[in-house]
Amino acid sequence: MTSTGIPIEVRRSAKRRRTVNAAFRDGKAVISIPGHFTKIQEAEWVRRMVTRLEQRTAAAPPADPGGATDQLAERATELSRRYLGGAAQPVSVRWVKNQNSRWGSATPARGTIRLSDKLQGMPAWVVDYVLLHELAHLIEASHSAAFWRLLESYPHTETAKAYLQGAAFASSRGLEGNMQ
């Protein structure tokens, strides 16, 4: 466990030779290390990388002069109340520019939600789905059956998932255009 109570998962890879990587994924701190590391090397690199992750996430969020973060937090509160009985109560909800392979992410132990700025300009019902998806992760960290049951009451779940798959497909092929 990290100092903030987030579980740690160590992944060893025979293909990985020298590099060590760390990221928060699905409510865990995932540390990827070379398969040949000794237990001592593993312990040292896990300690180092968890410290880096904690320092990176402890940094203050960027200034939001337009109030977009406040609007996002208000929307999250409304969606939680309407579809999750108010059970998900995030500490912070914000737009980020550094999510290139995900639409959003949540860190349940910290109660934080980050949405990719690539969602901006998409239909509100799509953004609401991603936000609700991340809110559900504050209740149920994994994509278990219990997690998907939390999203059943949102009427646009399947359509939004299809929309996002289409947007990801187009983006991966360098296609651009109006996503609305």
Short mmCIF file of C-alpha atoms in Angstrom, two decimals:
data_model
loop_
_atom_site.label_atom_id
_atom_site.label_comp_id
_atom_site.label_asym_id
_atom_site.label_seq_id
_atom_site.Cartn_x
_atom_site.Cartn_y
_atom_site.Cartn_z
CA MET A 1 0.00 0.00 0.00
CA THR A 2 1.09 3.54 -0.69
CA SER A 3 1.17 6.06 2.15
CA THR A 4 -2.34 7.13 1.07
CA GLY A 5 -3.73 3.57 1.13
CA ILE A 6 -3.65 2.85 -2.60
CA PRO A 7 -2.83 -0.81 -3.37
CA ILE A 8 0.42 -1.50 -5.25
CA GLU A 9 0.70 -4.05 -8.05
CA VAL A 10 4.16 -5.02 -9.31
CA ARG A 11 4.34 -6.35 -12.87
CA ARG A 12 7.50 -8.15 -13.95
CA SER A 13 8.26 -8.42 -17.63
CA ALA A 14 10.87 -10.61 -19.34
CA LYS A 15 10.78 -8.20 -22.30
CA ARG A 16 11.53 -5.16 -20.13
CA ARG A 17 15.33 -4.86 -19.76
CA ARG A 18 16.18 -1.56 -18.05
CA THR A 19 13.18 0.70 -17.69
CA VAL A 20 10.80 0.99 -14.78
CA ASN A 21 7.35 2.53 -15.20
CA ALA A 22 4.69 3.59 -12.72
CA ALA A 23 1.12 4.75 -13.19
CA PHE A 24 -2.21 4.78 -11.39
CA ARG A 25 -4.52 2.30 -13.13
CA ASP A 26 -7.91 1.07 -11.98
CA GLY A 27 -7.39 2.35 -8.45
CA LYS A 28 -3.93 0.81 -8.04
CA ALA A 29 -0.34 2.01 -8.31
CA VAL A 30 1.02 -0.28 -11.05
CA ILE A 31 4.82 -0.55 -11.09
CA SER A 32 6.31 -2.31 -14.14
CA ILE A 33 9.85 -3.63 -13.69
CA PRO A 34 12.26 -5.89 -15.60
CA GLY A 35 11.79 -9.57 -14.84
CA HIS A 36 15.45 -10.04 -13.88
CA PHE A 37 15.34 -7.59 -10.91
CA THR A 38 16.20 -9.08 -7.52
CA LYS A 39 13.76 -8.68 -4.63
CA ILE A 40 16.01 -5.94 -3.23
CA GLN A 41 16.00 -4.07 -6.56
CA GLU A 42 12.23 -4.52 -6.77
CA ALA A 43 11.69 -3.09 -3.29
CA GLU A 44 13.95 -0.09 -4.01
CA TRP A 45 12.29 0.71 -7.36
CA VAL A 46 8.78 0.29 -5.95
CA ARG A 47 9.65 2.73 -3.15
CA ARG A 48 11.12 5.23 -5.63
CA MET A 49 8.26 5.04 -8.10
CA VAL A 50 5.51 5.23 -5.47
CA THR A 51 7.20 8.37 -4.11
CA ARG A 52 7.24 9.86 -7.63
CA LEU A 53 3.58 8.99 -8.20
CA GLU A 54 2.57 10.54 -4.89
CA GLN A 55 4.56 13.71 -5.58
CA ARG A 56 3.06 14.01 -9.06
CA THR A 57 -0.51 13.64 -7.83
CA ALA A 58 0.05 15.90 -4.82
CA ALA A 59 0.88 18.84 -7.10
CA ALA A 60 -1.79 21.50 -7.08
CA PRO A 61 -4.17 21.43 -10.03
CA PRO A 62 -3.62 24.15 -12.64
CA ALA A 63 -5.43 27.46 -12.27
CA ASP A 64 -8.92 27.46 -13.74
CA PRO A 65 -9.83 31.07 -14.44
CA GLY A 66 -12.87 30.12 -16.54
CA GLY A 67 -14.52 28.07 -13.80
CA ALA A 68 -14.62 24.88 -15.91
CA THR A 69 -13.46 22.77 -12.96
CA ASP A 70 -16.25 24.16 -10.77
CA GLN A 71 -18.79 23.38 -13.48
CA LEU A 72 -17.39 19.87 -13.84
CA ALA A 73 -17.58 19.30 -10.07
CA GLU A 74 -21.18 20.55 -10.02
CA ARG A 75 -22.05 18.22 -12.90
CA ALA A 76 -20.41 15.31 -11.09
CA THR A 77 -22.43 16.04 -7.96
CA GLU A 78 -25.65 16.13 -10.00
CA LEU A 79 -24.86 12.87 -11.85
CA SER A 80 -23.93 11.12 -8.59
CA ARG A 81 -27.17 12.27 -6.97
CA ARG A 82 -29.32 11.33 -9.97
CA TYR A 83 -27.82 7.98 -10.96
CA LEU A 84 -25.81 6.75 -7.96
CA GLY A 85 -27.96 7.95 -5.08
CA GLY A 86 -25.23 10.45 -4.14
CA ALA A 87 -22.88 7.61 -3.15
CA ALA A 88 -19.93 8.93 -5.18
CA GLN A 89 -18.51 12.10 -3.68
CA PRO A 90 -15.33 13.14 -5.47
CA VAL A 91 -12.81 15.39 -3.76
CA SER A 92 -11.80 16.89 -7.11
CA VAL A 93 -12.89 16.66 -10.72
CA ARG A 94 -10.81 18.32 -13.41
CA TRP A 95 -9.87 18.41 -17.07
CA VAL A 96 -6.37 17.20 -17.97
CA LYS A 97 -4.31 17.40 -21.15
CA ASN A 98 -2.07 14.37 -20.53
CA GLN A 99 -4.54 11.52 -21.11
CA ASN A 100 -3.88 10.24 -24.60
CA SER A 101 -5.19 6.69 -24.33
CA ARG A 102 -8.10 7.15 -21.90
CA TRP A 103 -11.17 9.33 -21.77
CA GLY A 104 -11.00 9.60 -17.99
CA SER A 105 -9.49 8.17 -14.86
CA ALA A 106 -10.29 7.97 -11.17
CA THR A 107 -8.23 7.35 -8.07
CA PRO A 108 -10.70 5.96 -5.53
CA ALA A 109 -8.32 6.20 -2.57
CA ARG A 110 -7.95 9.94 -3.18
CA GLY A 111 -11.45 10.58 -4.51
CA THR A 112 -10.09 12.29 -7.61
CA ILE A 113 -11.40 12.22 -11.16
CA ARG A 114 -9.61 13.44 -14.27
CA LEU A 115 -11.27 13.80 -17.68
CA SER A 116 -9.34 14.07 -20.93
CA ASP A 117 -9.66 17.48 -22.54
CA LYS A 118 -10.32 15.56 -25.79
CA LEU A 119 -13.89 15.14 -24.50
CA GLN A 120 -14.47 18.89 -24.68
CA GLY A 121 -16.68 19.62 -27.64
CA MET A 122 -18.31 16.16 -27.58
CA PRO A 123 -22.04 15.91 -26.85
CA ALA A 124 -22.97 16.47 -23.21
CA TRP A 125 -24.47 12.97 -22.90
CA VAL A 126 -21.08 11.46 -23.87
CA VAL A 127 -19.17 13.61 -21.35
CA ASP A 128 -21.81 12.74 -18.73
CA TYR A 129 -21.27 9.03 -19.42
CA VAL A 130 -17.48 9.29 -18.95
CA LEU A 131 -17.95 11.35 -15.79
CA LEU A 132 -20.51 8.87 -14.45
CA HIS A 133 -18.17 5.98 -15.36
CA GLU A 134 -15.40 7.57 -13.28
CA LEU A 135 -17.82 8.36 -10.44
CA ALA A 136 -18.77 4.67 -10.39
CA HIS A 137 -15.07 3.84 -9.94
CA LEU A 138 -15.10 5.79 -6.69
CA ILE A 139 -17.62 3.21 -5.46
CA GLU A 140 -16.33 0.09 -7.24
CA ALA A 141 -12.68 0.25 -8.37
CA SER A 142 -12.73 -2.59 -10.92
CA HIS A 143 -14.87 -3.21 -13.99
CA SER A 144 -16.75 -5.96 -12.15
CA ALA A 145 -20.40 -6.87 -12.61
CA ALA A 146 -21.18 -4.66 -9.60
CA PHE A 147 -19.47 -1.75 -11.35
CA TRP A 148 -21.53 -2.14 -14.55
CA ARG A 149 -24.74 -2.43 -12.50
CA LEU A 150 -24.02 1.06 -11.17
CA LEU A 151 -24.25 2.40 -14.73
CA GLU A 152 -27.44 0.59 -15.74
CA SER A 153 -29.70 3.51 -14.85
CA TYR A 154 -27.93 5.93 -17.20
CA PRO A 155 -29.95 5.76 -20.45
CA HIS A 156 -27.06 6.63 -22.80
CA THR A 157 -24.43 4.14 -21.58
CA GLU A 158 -24.32 1.89 -24.65
CA THR A 159 -24.68 4.73 -27.16
CA ALA A 160 -21.94 6.75 -25.45
CA LYS A 161 -19.62 3.73 -25.39
CA ALA A 162 -20.21 3.25 -29.13
CA TYR A 163 -19.65 6.95 -29.78
CA LEU A 164 -16.33 6.88 -27.90
CA GLN A 165 -15.22 3.74 -29.73
CA GLY A 166 -15.92 5.49 -33.04
CA ALA A 167 -14.05 8.61 -31.92
CA ALA A 168 -11.07 6.51 -30.80
CA PHE A 169 -11.09 4.60 -34.10
CA ALA A 170 -11.13 7.83 -36.14
CA SER A 171 -8.45 9.42 -33.98
CA SER A 172 -6.15 6.38 -34.28
CA ARG A 173 -6.28 6.79 -38.06
CA GLY A 174 -5.55 10.49 -37.99
CA LEU A 175 -9.07 11.45 -38.98
CA GLU A 176 -10.29 14.74 -37.62
CA GLY A 177 -13.59 16.47 -37.76
CA ASN A 178 -16.50 17.74 -35.79
CA MET A 179 -17.20 15.17 -33.06
CA GLN A 180 -20.66 16.52 -32.29
#
